[in-house]
GROMACS .gro file of C-alpha atoms in nm:
model
  367
    1MET     CA    1   1.554  -0.292   0.180
    2GLN     CA    2   1.722   0.037   0.185
    3VAL     CA    3   1.561   0.342   0.339
    4TRP     CA    4   1.693   0.682   0.360
    5ASP     CA    5   1.628   1.059   0.442
    6GLY     CA    6   1.648   1.280   0.127
    7ILE     CA    7   1.777   1.579   0.345
    8THR     CA    8   2.030   1.455   0.588
    9GLY     CA    9   2.135   1.096   0.398
   10SER     CA   10   2.073   0.892   0.714
   11HIS     CA   11   1.952   0.584   0.635
   12ILE     CA   12   1.849   0.213   0.731
   13SER     CA   13   1.924  -0.108   0.562
   14PHE     CA   14   1.694  -0.413   0.655
   15GLU     CA   15   1.881  -0.689   0.531
   16TRP     CA   16   1.862  -1.076   0.487
   17GLN     CA   17   2.055  -1.139   0.845
   18PHE     CA   18   1.811  -0.948   1.028
   19SER     CA   19   1.474  -1.105   0.890
   20GLY     CA   20   1.460  -1.397   1.134
   21GLY     CA   21   1.643  -1.643   0.927
   22ASP     CA   22   1.872  -1.928   1.062
   23PRO     CA   23   2.252  -1.837   0.927
   24GLN     CA   24   2.359  -2.191   1.024
   25SER     CA   25   2.069  -2.391   0.834
   26GLY     CA   26   2.102  -2.131   0.540
   27LYS     CA   27   1.715  -2.086   0.574
   28GLN     CA   28   1.632  -1.714   0.537
   29LYS     CA   29   1.271  -1.561   0.587
   30THR     CA   30   1.136  -1.328   0.295
   31ILE     CA   31   1.028  -1.007   0.395
   32ALA     CA   32   0.781  -0.964   0.113
   33TYR     CA   33   0.655  -1.030  -0.195
   34MET     CA   34   0.551  -0.804  -0.488
   35THR     CA   35   0.279  -0.944  -0.697
   36GLU     CA   36   0.098  -0.763  -1.000
   37ASN     CA   37  -0.256  -0.712  -0.934
   38LEU     CA   38  -0.355  -0.880  -1.248
   39ASN     CA   39  -0.177  -1.193  -1.144
   40LEU     CA   40  -0.338  -1.172  -0.797
   41SER     CA   41  -0.681  -1.155  -0.964
   42LEU     CA   42  -0.640  -1.439  -1.191
   43ALA     CA   43  -0.485  -1.663  -0.945
   44LEU     CA   44  -0.806  -1.598  -0.707
   45LEU     CA   45  -1.042  -1.639  -0.970
   46THR     CA   46  -0.878  -1.975  -1.098
   47ARG     CA   47  -0.889  -2.083  -0.743
   48LEU     CA   48  -1.276  -2.015  -0.715
   49ASP     CA   49  -1.324  -2.185  -1.048
   50GLU     CA   50  -1.165  -2.497  -0.901
   51LEU     CA   51  -1.380  -2.494  -0.565
   52GLY     CA   52  -1.697  -2.437  -0.759
   53LEU     CA   53  -1.870  -2.282  -0.467
   54ALA     CA   54  -1.897  -1.939  -0.568
   55ALA     CA   55  -2.150  -1.768  -0.832
   56ILE     CA   56  -1.937  -1.517  -1.007
   57TYR     CA   57  -2.148  -1.211  -1.189
   58ASP     CA   58  -1.910  -1.056  -1.410
   59LYS     CA   59  -1.934  -0.729  -1.584
   60SER     CA   60  -2.257  -0.653  -1.370
   61LYS     CA   61  -2.304  -0.333  -1.176
   62VAL     CA   62  -2.493  -0.303  -0.851
   63GLU     CA   63  -2.780  -0.077  -0.926
   64SER     CA   64  -2.906  -0.052  -0.559
   65ILE     CA   65  -2.879  -0.221  -0.221
   66SER     CA   66  -3.192  -0.227   0.017
   67LEU     CA   67  -3.340  -0.413   0.278
   68GLY     CA   68  -3.562  -0.688   0.204
   69GLU     CA   69  -3.942  -0.767   0.248
   70GLY     CA   70  -4.135  -0.965   0.484
   71GLU     CA   71  -4.300  -1.290   0.327
   72GLU     CA   72  -4.516  -1.546   0.508
   73ASP     CA   73  -4.241  -1.840   0.479
   74LEU     CA   74  -3.932  -1.612   0.496
   75ASP     CA   75  -3.866  -1.254   0.682
   76LEU     CA   76  -3.586  -1.081   0.484
   77THR     CA   77  -3.653  -0.739   0.630
   78SER     CA   78  -3.348  -0.729   0.800
   79TRP     CA   79  -3.139  -0.877   0.524
   80PRO     CA   80  -2.970  -0.649   0.236
   81VAL     CA   81  -3.092  -0.720  -0.106
   82ILE     CA   82  -2.852  -0.621  -0.417
   83GLU     CA   83  -2.984  -0.534  -0.727
   84ILE     CA   84  -2.760  -0.597  -1.007
   85SER     CA   85  -2.763  -0.459  -1.357
   86GLY     CA   86  -3.041  -0.687  -1.546
   87GLY     CA   87  -3.297  -0.666  -1.268
   88ARG     CA   88  -3.155  -0.974  -1.056
   89ARG     CA   89  -3.187  -0.932  -0.690
   90LEU     CA   90  -2.946  -1.101  -0.455
   91ALA     CA   91  -3.061  -1.134  -0.079
   92ALA     CA   92  -2.767  -1.174   0.153
   93ARG     CA   93  -2.739  -1.320   0.508
   94LEU     CA   94  -2.411  -1.137   0.533
   95LEU     CA   95  -2.311  -0.844   0.287
   96VAL     CA   96  -1.932  -0.791   0.295
   97GLY     CA   97  -1.826  -0.462   0.161
   98ALA     CA   98  -1.502  -0.510  -0.025
   99ASP     CA   99  -1.588  -0.222  -0.284
  100GLY     CA  100  -1.337   0.051  -0.198
  101GLY     CA  101  -1.296   0.365  -0.021
  102ASN     CA  102  -1.619   0.527  -0.183
  103SER     CA  103  -1.809   0.218  -0.045
  104PRO     CA  104  -2.153   0.183  -0.142
  105VAL     CA  105  -2.206  -0.092   0.116
  106ARG     CA  106  -2.071   0.120   0.401
  107ALA     CA  107  -2.315   0.433   0.274
  108PHE     CA  108  -2.591   0.170   0.306
  109ALA     CA  109  -2.510   0.063   0.640
  110GLY     CA  110  -2.509   0.436   0.769
  111ILE     CA  111  -2.150   0.387   0.860
  112GLU     CA  112  -1.936   0.703   0.897
  113SER     CA  113  -1.545   0.702   0.775
  114ARG     CA  114  -1.332   1.008   0.908
  115GLY     CA  115  -0.977   1.112   0.824
  116TRP     CA  116  -0.835   1.392   0.597
  117ASP     CA  117  -0.674   1.433   0.254
  118TYR     CA  118  -0.285   1.455   0.278
  119GLU     CA  119  -0.277   1.718  -0.032
  120ARG     CA  120  -0.031   1.457  -0.185
  121HIS     CA  121  -0.076   1.246  -0.506
  122GLY     CA  122   0.076   0.906  -0.546
  123VAL     CA  123   0.249   0.864  -0.909
  124VAL     CA  124   0.301   0.479  -1.009
  125ALA     CA  125   0.456   0.351  -1.284
  126THR     CA  126   0.615   0.024  -1.405
  127VAL     CA  127   0.994   0.073  -1.494
  128ARG     CA  128   1.261  -0.122  -1.648
  129LEU     CA  129   1.608  -0.102  -1.470
  130GLU     CA  130   1.971  -0.184  -1.615
  131GLY     CA  131   1.950  -0.516  -1.469
  132SER     CA  132   1.779  -0.741  -1.197
  133GLY     CA  133   1.919  -0.556  -0.921
  134TRP     CA  134   2.261  -0.544  -0.743
  135GLY     CA  135   2.203  -0.882  -0.571
  136GLY     CA  136   2.071  -1.042  -0.894
  137ASN     CA  137   1.765  -1.259  -0.881
  138GLU     CA  138   1.846  -1.415  -0.566
  139SER     CA  139   1.832  -1.104  -0.354
  140ARG     CA  140   1.592  -0.838  -0.434
  141THR     CA  141   1.583  -0.511  -0.275
  142ALA     CA  142   1.352  -0.245  -0.219
  143TYR     CA  143   1.456   0.119  -0.197
  144GLN     CA  144   1.268   0.424  -0.081
  145ARG     CA  145   1.369   0.785  -0.029
  146PHE     CA  146   1.186   1.032   0.186
  147LEU     CA  147   1.182   1.368   0.021
  148PRO     CA  148   1.009   1.679   0.172
  149THR     CA  149   0.723   1.617  -0.055
  150GLY     CA  150   0.691   1.264   0.003
  151PRO     CA  151   0.884   0.935  -0.006
  152VAL     CA  152   0.982   0.773  -0.342
  153ALA     CA  153   0.993   0.426  -0.375
  154LEU     CA  154   1.089   0.140  -0.630
  155LEU     CA  155   0.982  -0.211  -0.542
  156PRO     CA  156   1.123  -0.526  -0.742
  157LEU     CA  157   0.903  -0.705  -0.950
  158PRO     CA  158   1.032  -1.007  -1.183
  159GLY     CA  159   1.351  -0.984  -1.388
  160ASP     CA  160   1.465  -0.622  -1.462
  161LEU     CA  161   1.112  -0.479  -1.372
  162SER     CA  162   1.020  -0.242  -1.079
  163THR     CA  163   0.736  -0.074  -0.974
  164LEU     CA  164   0.761   0.303  -0.879
  165VAL     CA  165   0.554   0.474  -0.619
  166TRP     CA  166   0.637   0.839  -0.593
  167SER     CA  167   0.417   1.074  -0.323
  168THR     CA  168   0.440   1.428  -0.432
  169THR     CA  169   0.242   1.720  -0.439
  170PRO     CA  170  -0.045   1.738  -0.681
  171THR     CA  171   0.127   2.011  -0.885
  172ARG     CA  172   0.428   1.801  -0.930
  173ALA     CA  173   0.237   1.499  -0.996
  174ALA     CA  174   0.060   1.673  -1.266
  175HIS     CA  175   0.417   1.799  -1.401
  176LEU     CA  176   0.563   1.442  -1.408
  177LEU     CA  177   0.253   1.311  -1.600
  178LYS     CA  178   0.310   1.575  -1.877
  179LEU     CA  179   0.670   1.449  -1.927
  180SER     CA  180   0.794   1.253  -2.215
  181LEU     CA  181   0.887   0.894  -2.093
  182GLU     CA  182   1.265   0.983  -2.146
  183ASP     CA  183   1.210   1.263  -1.923
  184PHE     CA  184   1.016   1.085  -1.682
  185ALA     CA  185   1.259   0.805  -1.668
  186ALA     CA  186   1.526   1.081  -1.578
  187MET     CA  187   1.338   1.255  -1.285
  188VAL     CA  188   1.277   0.894  -1.118
  189ASN     CA  189   1.682   0.848  -1.136
  190ALA     CA  190   1.709   1.219  -1.035
  191ALA     CA  191   1.465   1.140  -0.737
  192PHE     CA  192   1.693   0.858  -0.560
  193ARG     CA  193   2.034   1.060  -0.673
  194LEU     CA  194   2.017   1.420  -0.656
  195SER     CA  195   1.948   1.678  -0.375
  196PRO     CA  196   1.576   1.827  -0.297
  197VAL     CA  197   1.684   2.148  -0.461
  198ASP     CA  198   1.780   2.007  -0.773
  199LEU     CA  199   1.445   1.815  -0.801
  200MET     CA  200   1.263   2.130  -0.730
  201PHE     CA  201   1.456   2.327  -1.016
  202MET     CA  202   1.384   2.045  -1.259
  203HIS     CA  203   1.009   2.061  -1.202
  204THR     CA  204   1.002   2.389  -1.315
  205GLN     CA  205   1.116   2.270  -1.677
  206ASP     CA  206   0.854   2.168  -1.939
  207GLN     CA  207   1.119   1.950  -2.116
  208GLY     CA  208   1.474   1.830  -2.140
  209GLN     CA  209   1.537   1.668  -1.799
  210ALA     CA  210   1.715   1.393  -1.907
  211ASP     CA  211   1.992   1.630  -2.032
  212GLU     CA  212   1.964   1.820  -1.696
  213VAL     CA  213   2.019   1.513  -1.485
  214ALA     CA  214   2.287   1.403  -1.671
  215TRP     CA  215   2.476   1.686  -1.605
  216ARG     CA  216   2.411   1.739  -1.245
  217GLU     CA  217   2.497   1.368  -1.168
  218LYS     CA  218   2.822   1.419  -1.257
  219HIS     CA  219   2.866   1.693  -0.983
  220THR     CA  220   2.666   1.457  -0.724
  221ARG     CA  221   2.844   1.195  -0.510
  222ALA     CA  222   2.613   0.879  -0.433
  223ASN     CA  223   2.680   0.537  -0.293
  224PRO     CA  224   2.579   0.294  -0.571
  225SER     CA  225   2.516   0.013  -0.326
  226LEU     CA  226   2.248   0.198  -0.142
  227ILE     CA  227   2.055   0.360  -0.447
  228PRO     CA  228   1.855   0.124  -0.728
  229GLN     CA  229   1.997   0.055  -1.048
  230ARG     CA  230   1.921   0.324  -1.319
  231VAL     CA  231   1.590   0.351  -1.486
  232MET     CA  232   1.640   0.299  -1.869
  233SER     CA  233   1.271   0.314  -1.959
  234ILE     CA  234   0.915   0.333  -1.851
  235GLN     CA  235   0.630   0.078  -1.976
  236ALA     CA  236   0.384   0.281  -2.182
  237GLY     CA  237   0.057   0.310  -2.023
  238SER     CA  238   0.168   0.217  -1.692
  239VAL     CA  239   0.201   0.570  -1.531
  240ALA     CA  240  -0.081   0.700  -1.328
  241SER     CA  241  -0.179   0.924  -1.040
  242PHE     CA  242  -0.412   0.910  -0.757
  243PRO     CA  243  -0.508   1.129  -0.458
  244LEU     CA  244  -0.364   1.013  -0.116
  245ARG     CA  245  -0.571   1.036   0.185
  246MET     CA  246  -0.625   0.869   0.539
  247ARG     CA  247  -0.984   0.716   0.617
  248HIS     CA  248  -1.085   0.479   0.896
  249ALA     CA  249  -1.475   0.393   0.936
  250ASP     CA  250  -1.618   0.420   1.297
  251THR     CA  251  -1.694   0.035   1.278
  252TYR     CA  252  -1.642  -0.260   1.049
  253VAL     CA  253  -1.976  -0.426   1.136
  254GLY     CA  254  -2.334  -0.343   1.093
  255GLU     CA  255  -2.663  -0.586   1.130
  256ARG     CA  256  -2.560  -0.848   0.850
  257ILE     CA  257  -2.307  -0.606   0.706
  258THR     CA  258  -1.927  -0.603   0.746
  259LEU     CA  259  -1.666  -0.407   0.562
  260ILE     CA  260  -1.304  -0.504   0.477
  261GLY     CA  261  -1.005  -0.344   0.306
  262ASP     CA  262  -1.022   0.001   0.174
  263ALA     CA  263  -1.398   0.011   0.253
  264ALA     CA  264  -1.288   0.002   0.617
  265HIS     CA  265  -0.993   0.174   0.599
  266THR     CA  266  -0.737   0.384   0.382
  267ILE     CA  267  -0.356   0.420   0.421
  268HIS     CA  268  -0.080   0.647   0.333
  269PRO     CA  269   0.131   0.408   0.081
  270LEU     CA  270   0.469   0.490   0.240
  271ALA     CA  271   0.468   0.135   0.426
  272GLY     CA  272   0.332  -0.055   0.147
  273GLN     CA  273   0.054  -0.169   0.403
  274GLY     CA  274  -0.260  -0.117   0.226
  275LEU     CA  275  -0.293  -0.472   0.058
  276ASN     CA  276  -0.155  -0.640   0.361
  277GLN     CA  277  -0.417  -0.477   0.609
  278GLY     CA  278  -0.693  -0.619   0.369
  279GLN     CA  279  -0.538  -0.967   0.374
  280GLY     CA  280  -0.548  -0.937   0.743
  281ASP     CA  281  -0.905  -0.854   0.733
  282VAL     CA  282  -0.985  -1.137   0.518
  283GLN     CA  283  -0.810  -1.388   0.736
  284LYS     CA  284  -0.987  -1.278   1.054
  285LEU     CA  285  -1.330  -1.260   0.910
  286VAL     CA  286  -1.281  -1.624   0.781
  287GLN     CA  287  -1.186  -1.713   1.116
  288THR     CA  288  -1.468  -1.554   1.271
  289LEU     CA  289  -1.724  -1.684   1.014
  290GLY     CA  290  -1.583  -2.026   1.070
  291PHE     CA  291  -1.647  -2.024   1.451
  292ALA     CA  292  -2.002  -1.908   1.389
  293VAL     CA  293  -2.083  -2.216   1.176
  294GLU     CA  294  -1.924  -2.426   1.411
  295HIS     CA  295  -2.123  -2.293   1.697
  296GLY     CA  296  -2.447  -2.262   1.527
  297GLN     CA  297  -2.446  -1.886   1.515
  298ASP     CA  298  -2.617  -1.669   1.254
  299ILE     CA  299  -2.313  -1.531   1.061
  300GLY     CA  300  -2.485  -1.190   1.005
  301THR     CA  301  -2.546  -1.093   1.353
  302GLN     CA  302  -2.320  -0.829   1.508
  303LEU     CA  303  -2.283  -1.061   1.794
  304SER     CA  304  -2.108  -1.326   1.554
  305LEU     CA  305  -1.890  -1.049   1.397
  306GLU     CA  306  -1.778  -0.861   1.703
  307SER     CA  307  -1.463  -1.044   1.730
  308TYR     CA  308  -1.367  -0.957   1.379
  309ASN     CA  309  -1.439  -0.582   1.458
  310SER     CA  310  -1.271  -0.587   1.769
  311GLU     CA  311  -0.946  -0.746   1.660
  312ARG     CA  312  -0.904  -0.570   1.317
  313TYR     CA  313  -0.995  -0.228   1.411
  314SER     CA  314  -0.735  -0.198   1.701
  315ALA     CA  315  -0.471  -0.345   1.481
  316ASN     CA  316  -0.552  -0.146   1.172
  317ASN     CA  317  -0.604   0.180   1.380
  318ILE     CA  318  -0.245   0.128   1.535
  319LEU     CA  319  -0.061   0.080   1.196
  320ILE     CA  320  -0.279   0.368   1.042
  321GLY     CA  321  -0.172   0.631   1.328
  322VAL     CA  322   0.200   0.525   1.292
  323VAL     CA  323   0.192   0.578   0.912
  324ASP     CA  324   0.017   0.902   0.959
  325LYS     CA  325   0.290   1.021   1.212
  326LEU     CA  326   0.574   0.898   0.975
  327HIS     CA  327   0.427   1.110   0.705
  328LYS     CA  328   0.401   1.426   0.884
  329LEU     CA  329   0.753   1.377   1.043
  330TYR     CA  330   0.922   1.342   0.699
  331SER     CA  331   0.746   1.625   0.561
  332ALA     CA  332   0.939   1.876   0.756
  333SER     CA  333   1.233   2.011   0.564
  334SER     CA  334   1.382   2.206   0.828
  335GLY     CA  335   1.363   2.260   1.207
  336PRO     CA  336   1.439   2.081   1.487
  337LEU     CA  337   1.250   1.740   1.343
  338VAL     CA  338   1.507   1.718   1.082
  339PRO     CA  339   1.811   1.628   1.305
  340VAL     CA  340   1.594   1.441   1.567
  341ARG     CA  341   1.454   1.184   1.293
  342SER     CA  342   1.805   1.162   1.140
  343TRP     CA  343   1.938   1.051   1.467
  344GLY     CA  344   1.645   0.816   1.537
  345LEU     CA  345   1.686   0.669   1.189
  346SER     CA  346   2.049   0.594   1.242
  347ALA     CA  347   1.986   0.495   1.591
  348VAL     CA  348   1.759   0.206   1.463
  349ASN     CA  349   1.972   0.120   1.199
  350ALA     CA  350   2.235   0.023   1.459
  351MET     CA  351   2.002  -0.204   1.671
  352SER     CA  352   1.984  -0.525   1.494
  353PRO     CA  353   1.702  -0.694   1.721
  354LEU     CA  354   1.454  -0.370   1.684
  355LYS     CA  355   1.541  -0.426   1.317
  356ALA     CA  356   1.453  -0.802   1.316
  357PHE     CA  357   1.124  -0.725   1.540
  358ILE     CA  358   1.022  -0.438   1.276
  359MET     CA  359   1.083  -0.683   0.988
  360ARG     CA  360   0.905  -0.968   1.132
  361HIS     CA  361   0.593  -0.751   1.184
  362ALA     CA  362   0.598  -0.608   0.824
  363ALA     CA  363   0.633  -0.959   0.699
  364GLY     CA  364   0.329  -1.078   0.900
  365TYR     CA  365   0.539  -1.354   1.074
  366GLU     CA  366   0.395  -1.219   1.393
  367ARG     CA  367   0.042  -1.142   1.357
   0.00000   0.00000   0.00000
């Protein structure tokens, strides 16, 4: 992975030899995998079907969540009851809220979520590059450049495809979405090659960015080995934008309620850790529920869920804080912070053990 400062040019390279692999045996650890959501969802649904242990209510909407009623043979007054479209009611010993940032489950539990908006939008798209990367299919590289308005990143997909994640101001995001696909591709190339001043100018143009970038690139120096291959086209229908915010729930558990993923926490995408955080939640929740079952506990009580809450809340809170501070650090375009962060990035790049430590944690090898 190549990461660099868009103003000073200082950079850090996360390379294979620092990922904890064994050069003698030729074995190397993978830093990360990029998986399209459609493929991930399909794999999970296929596995659920193979296990045959889950009932899936497809194309159904949750109409309401309420507490159950007391009956002679069964007291459901503390159990959440979900009513889905069609009138079917489902009582849950434990209701897991995996329903996103605007979680109805979290609202039902009365759990507050606190944070702030970044006044930035994330622009995403699937792009086609000149080739499969400078290292070919055997060595794929991700790229991220920190611009004053937010980071822009290209993350490799199979073949010559990559995913674009560009954090920028709402005004610039709206401008990018109005461009033709040709001019949009030119702006992506410019984001990794031209100066922030050049980019600022091109955001004032309604069209013609492709010709403008081609001319400006002739007068701009760039190291080809540190930047991605040129974007040739944009996949139609893949361009989208969404607001960026930080949110963290006061707690992940209530009586017969637990929250995971974006329902519990929302993080800036600059570190690409949102999905990883959710997967970490699932892993720990499964361990917690397994322990409760093995010891004859009620899986829905807060006492049974407390180990999940304490471990995951702490881990997520640290990561959210670090990413939030990085966003603020790299939002500065002038002043003493700029040379300080430039020196810091260069210093970390020279410290191989520290880089290996960062990569092992980012890859999840030391969780």
